[in-house]
Structures are given as structure tokens and as C-alpha cells.
Amino acid sequence: MVDMEQLELIYFQNNKPVPYLLQCGVEILIYPIRLEDWSVFYSSLTVFTIEKVEYNDLDILKLPYIDFLKFLIKQNDVHEAMIYNVLSQSLKEKNMAISQSNSKSVIAILDEEDSIKSIITSKEMEEIKKIILKQNIYNYNDRYISPDIKKEIEAYNKIRYKGVVQPNFEKEKVFVMSKSGMSEDALNKMYYRTFSLMFRMMVDNDIYFANKMLESSPKYDVKEGSMHPLFAKEDDGISSAFTSSDKLKGKIK
């Protein structure tokens, strides 16, 4: 089992490729994604966020992970291209195929002559998936959330963020360029993990100073001052939904 905290300290926060030793004896590298490749990569990444438990089927729950990926492909053949897109960019490998080894489903990494270079087992694929998600999305939360809880969170967010529009990726890039003075070429060479942190900190910093200006006004009675976002506890979007949603719903009523 991989130690995600160690990977965070050594590799994730430094945007270094993560070495991963396969059971077949071959060490592969799992690379972080640069900004210029993020849009296409992210459009495929959702296939690895689909959980078996969402199907509420014991037979599916028992499936080894690569067999579950095969099931997803049968459900929608677009999933196959999504899986290979994420893996090809993360592993820097162009030729891969879902195959069989010792009567078990595996992902085979092939050379230019279609000969097998290495084999990824189901258990390894689950770990590699987690590494890819946490490596690129700094605040990725892999806790399973049931459909009922998701509905509660969505209802809370509709109230909390009513009238708020999420900027698209292009606007996020332009915002960071305008604040930092970086060129688009320089920004595109940045890793997405660093960019997303930079974007979030710039937005939070603007909001913080705007709030501090309001707090200094005699028109506002502020009982507790704003804390700088660098030192504030991050909101995972889950805890706050349950501590605040009833209060917010009460205000709407």
C-alpha cells in the first residue's frame, strides 16, 4: 500500500514524477500534468472517480478494479478512450491494452512492436488511480459520499452560491496572468496542481482584503475579524454543508 503522505512530501508538492514499482519488476513513473494539457486530461479523469458502490450491486462490488473498468467500457465505450487518455499522459506511454495474465485482467504496457514491456494488476491500478488524482488535484478528497449526502451538499451549495458563476478554465488563466504578469506560454508550462493553488490563493487574497476594508468601516459591526486565507482551515465542502445548511435554509424560508 502506498503512503500518500510520503508521496505528498517528496513528490506531489514538488511536481516530481512518482516512481512506482510493479509486481512484474518494472518501475514506472507517474507524471503530473502541465496546464497546457489539463483541459483534455481533465475531461477524461472523471472515469476514475466512478465508484463501484454507486451501482448498488454485489456482483459489481466484488469485481477486481480492471474488471470494473471493463464493465464501465461495456456501459459506455467512450470510457475506453478516457482511460487510455489519462494513462498515456500520466505514464508517458502511447501503447497500452487491457489484457489477460494468469486468468486475471491486467493493463499491458506495450512497445512499438506490440510486445509486453510491463503489466499493471488490478490492485496496482487502484493505487495508480489514487496517485494520479491526488498528484494533480491538491485538495482531492477520496472519501465516498452516498447519493443522499450528495443531494444534501448540492442543496446547500445552491443556497450558499446562489447567483455565483464558476469561471471557466480560460478565465482562470487570464485572471492569474493579469495578477502575476506571467505570459500565457509561461503559464502553460506550469503544472496544474501549482496553478490551481495559485488561482485559489489569489482569489482568496482579494476577498480577504475586501473584507478587511468592510471591517474597518463604522457601518459594519464585526464580531470576529477575517483570517488571512493562508492560515485559515480549508473548507472541504462537506463539513460546512452539514453545519450551515439548516441555518441557510432557515434564512431562505
XYZ file of C-alpha atoms in Angstrom:
253
model
C 0.000 0.000 0.000
C 1.373 3.397 -0.966
C 1.907 6.080 1.678
C 0.133 9.145 0.271
C 1.550 11.443 2.958
C 5.081 10.475 1.968
C 4.276 10.944 -1.707
C 2.846 14.367 -0.857
C 6.040 15.437 0.893
C 8.511 14.055 -1.611
C 6.763 14.195 -4.979
C 3.337 15.877 -5.157
C 4.236 19.274 -3.726
C 7.424 19.369 -5.799
C 5.685 18.314 -9.038
C 8.065 15.402 -9.445
C 7.092 12.154 -11.196
C 6.232 9.383 -8.746
C 8.192 6.124 -9.155
C 6.011 3.037 -8.803
C 7.449 -0.500 -8.756
C 5.122 -3.012 -10.402
C 4.858 -6.648 -9.336
C 6.342 -7.634 -12.700
C 9.590 -5.981 -11.587
C 9.388 -2.891 -13.804
C 9.422 0.590 -12.264
C 7.152 3.092 -13.972
C 6.926 6.848 -13.462
C 3.626 8.668 -12.876
C 3.927 12.232 -14.171
C 1.999 15.346 -13.080
C 0.093 17.183 -15.807
C 1.029 20.584 -17.178
C -1.502 23.342 -17.684
C -1.436 23.158 -21.494
C -2.619 19.522 -21.322
C -5.087 19.886 -18.468
C -8.385 20.504 -20.289
C -8.250 17.320 -22.356
C -6.809 15.349 -19.444
C -9.498 16.523 -17.008
C -12.296 15.702 -19.438
C -11.189 12.060 -19.179
C -10.279 11.981 -15.487
C -13.885 11.570 -14.334
C -13.829 7.900 -15.373
C -11.508 7.262 -12.418
C -13.876 8.930 -9.954
C -16.685 6.436 -10.627
C -17.075 4.144 -7.614
C -18.344 0.552 -7.624
C -20.724 1.254 -4.743
C -22.676 3.662 -6.938
C -24.192 0.657 -8.727
C -25.545 -0.937 -5.547
C -24.798 -4.382 -6.981
C -22.906 -7.046 -5.013
C -21.501 -8.644 -8.165
C -20.014 -5.323 -9.266
C -18.628 -4.664 -5.787
C -16.728 -7.959 -5.990
C -15.090 -7.103 -9.312
C -11.315 -6.522 -9.362
C -10.666 -2.948 -10.428
C -9.643 -3.597 -14.042
C -12.700 -5.841 -14.483
C -14.734 -2.905 -13.184
C -13.107 -0.681 -15.839
C -14.103 -3.283 -18.444
C -17.651 -3.097 -17.093
C -17.616 0.694 -17.481
C -16.425 0.332 -21.076
C -19.337 -2.022 -21.802
C -21.700 0.552 -20.319
C -20.251 3.329 -22.485
C -17.434 2.769 -24.991
C -16.293 6.396 -24.516
C -14.851 5.259 -21.190
C -12.176 3.249 -23.001
C -10.718 6.341 -24.675
C -10.920 8.214 -21.348
C -8.986 5.505 -19.503
C -6.224 5.358 -22.104
C -6.023 9.141 -22.374
C -5.386 9.544 -18.634
C -2.888 6.692 -18.501
C -0.998 7.703 -21.638
C -0.475 11.249 -20.328
C 0.316 10.162 -16.765
C 2.673 7.326 -17.646
C 4.082 8.821 -20.869
C 3.216 5.588 -22.670
C 1.497 5.505 -26.065
C 0.651 1.832 -26.406
C -1.473 0.054 -23.789
C -4.194 -2.569 -23.775
C -6.471 -4.336 -21.318
C -5.408 -7.957 -21.486
C -5.302 -11.238 -19.530
C -2.470 -12.678 -17.454
C -2.857 -15.854 -15.381
C -6.639 -15.661 -16.000
C -6.800 -12.161 -14.496
C -7.467 -8.856 -16.206
C -4.425 -6.587 -16.428
C -3.301 -3.491 -18.281
C -0.354 -4.314 -20.522
C 2.127 -1.603 -21.493
C 3.442 -2.400 -24.965
C 6.460 -1.366 -27.015
C 6.418 -0.268 -30.658
C 6.293 -3.906 -31.820
C 3.314 -4.599 -29.517
C 5.427 -6.749 -27.213
C 4.611 -6.514 -23.496
C 7.014 -4.291 -21.547
C 5.181 -4.379 -18.216
C 1.906 -5.407 -16.634
C -0.346 -3.469 -14.229
C -2.578 -5.584 -11.972
C -5.983 -4.544 -10.632
C -4.625 -3.747 -7.170
C -1.830 -1.667 -8.693
C -4.279 0.126 -10.984
C -6.357 1.198 -7.981
C -3.260 2.646 -6.318
C -2.093 4.333 -9.530
C -5.545 5.888 -9.957
C -5.369 7.381 -6.441
C -1.868 8.692 -7.074
C -2.961 10.381 -10.331
C -5.929 12.071 -8.657
C -4.063 13.270 -5.566
C -0.952 14.204 -7.547
C -2.814 16.634 -9.784
C -5.689 17.886 -7.600
C -4.146 19.247 -4.394
C -7.384 19.138 -2.382
C -8.811 15.938 -3.874
C -10.956 14.097 -1.345
C -11.413 10.378 -1.977
C -13.984 9.828 0.753
C -17.039 8.049 -0.615
C -20.182 10.169 -0.441
C -23.528 8.427 -0.735
C -26.136 9.761 -3.211
C -28.304 11.043 -0.314
C -25.434 13.049 1.146
C -24.510 14.383 -2.298
C -28.059 15.705 -2.665
C -27.768 17.429 0.727
C -24.470 19.049 -0.286
C -25.875 20.135 -3.657
C -28.903 21.693 -1.941
C -26.600 23.553 0.446
C -24.392 24.818 -2.388
C -27.411 26.071 -4.341
C -28.313 28.276 -1.390
C -24.768 29.287 -0.480
C -23.642 30.093 -4.026
C -26.906 31.414 -5.446
C -26.094 33.814 -8.277
C -22.411 32.837 -8.311
C -20.982 31.718 -11.658
C -17.917 29.477 -11.709
C -15.347 30.933 -14.145
C -14.263 28.642 -16.948
C -10.670 27.483 -17.285
C -9.770 30.210 -19.786
C -10.957 32.945 -17.408
C -8.995 31.379 -14.548
C -5.840 31.502 -16.672
C -6.432 35.124 -17.709
C -7.070 36.095 -14.073
C -3.753 34.581 -12.947
C -1.913 36.225 -15.868
C -3.412 39.617 -15.017
C -2.432 39.287 -11.345
C 1.017 37.761 -11.817
C 2.221 39.296 -15.073
C 3.075 35.831 -16.409
C 2.843 35.190 -20.144
C 0.488 32.518 -21.448
C 3.448 30.439 -22.638
C 4.999 30.509 -19.172
C 1.665 29.680 -17.555
C 1.059 26.727 -19.867
C 4.363 25.161 -18.806
C 3.264 25.288 -15.172
C 1.838 22.150 -13.571
C -1.897 22.242 -12.969
C -1.528 21.497 -9.250
C 0.573 24.646 -8.720
C -1.666 26.756 -10.961
C -4.846 25.729 -9.127
C -3.263 26.651 -5.791
C -2.068 29.970 -7.195
C -5.519 30.773 -8.583
C -7.248 29.894 -5.308
C -4.819 31.937 -3.209
C -5.169 34.982 -5.475
C -8.957 34.866 -5.275
C -8.963 34.276 -1.515
C -6.465 37.079 -1.015
C -8.652 39.561 -2.927
C -11.695 38.529 -0.896
C -9.719 38.799 2.351
C -8.596 42.387 1.716
C -12.086 43.376 0.564
C -13.483 42.003 3.832
C -10.823 43.789 5.868
C -11.875 47.084 4.251
C -15.502 46.400 5.192
C -14.482 45.515 8.737
C -12.739 48.868 9.113
C -15.939 50.711 8.255
C -18.002 52.025 11.226
C -21.170 50.956 9.351
C -20.415 47.288 9.994
C -20.449 45.607 13.383
C -17.854 42.847 13.032
C -17.611 40.484 15.999
C -14.822 38.353 14.533
C -12.217 39.606 12.085
C -11.310 37.824 8.863
C -8.381 35.441 8.976
C -5.874 35.534 6.152
C -6.599 32.568 3.825
C -3.020 31.322 4.136
C -3.713 30.435 7.788
C -7.416 29.582 7.599
C -8.642 25.994 7.752
C -9.610 24.775 4.297
C -13.280 24.052 3.663
C -13.696 20.557 2.206
C -17.229 21.417 1.093
C -18.684 18.567 3.138
C -18.456 19.523 6.815
C -19.696 23.056 6.198
C -22.715 21.743 4.293
C -23.993 19.966 7.391
C -23.123 22.670 9.912
C -24.573 25.519 7.856
C -27.248 24.169 5.526
C -30.109 24.210 8.071
C -29.205 27.769 9.049
C -29.120 28.887 5.417
C -32.392 27.134 4.606
C -33.977 28.888 7.582
C -32.928 32.258 6.214
C -34.412 31.471 2.809
C -37.721 30.444 4.414
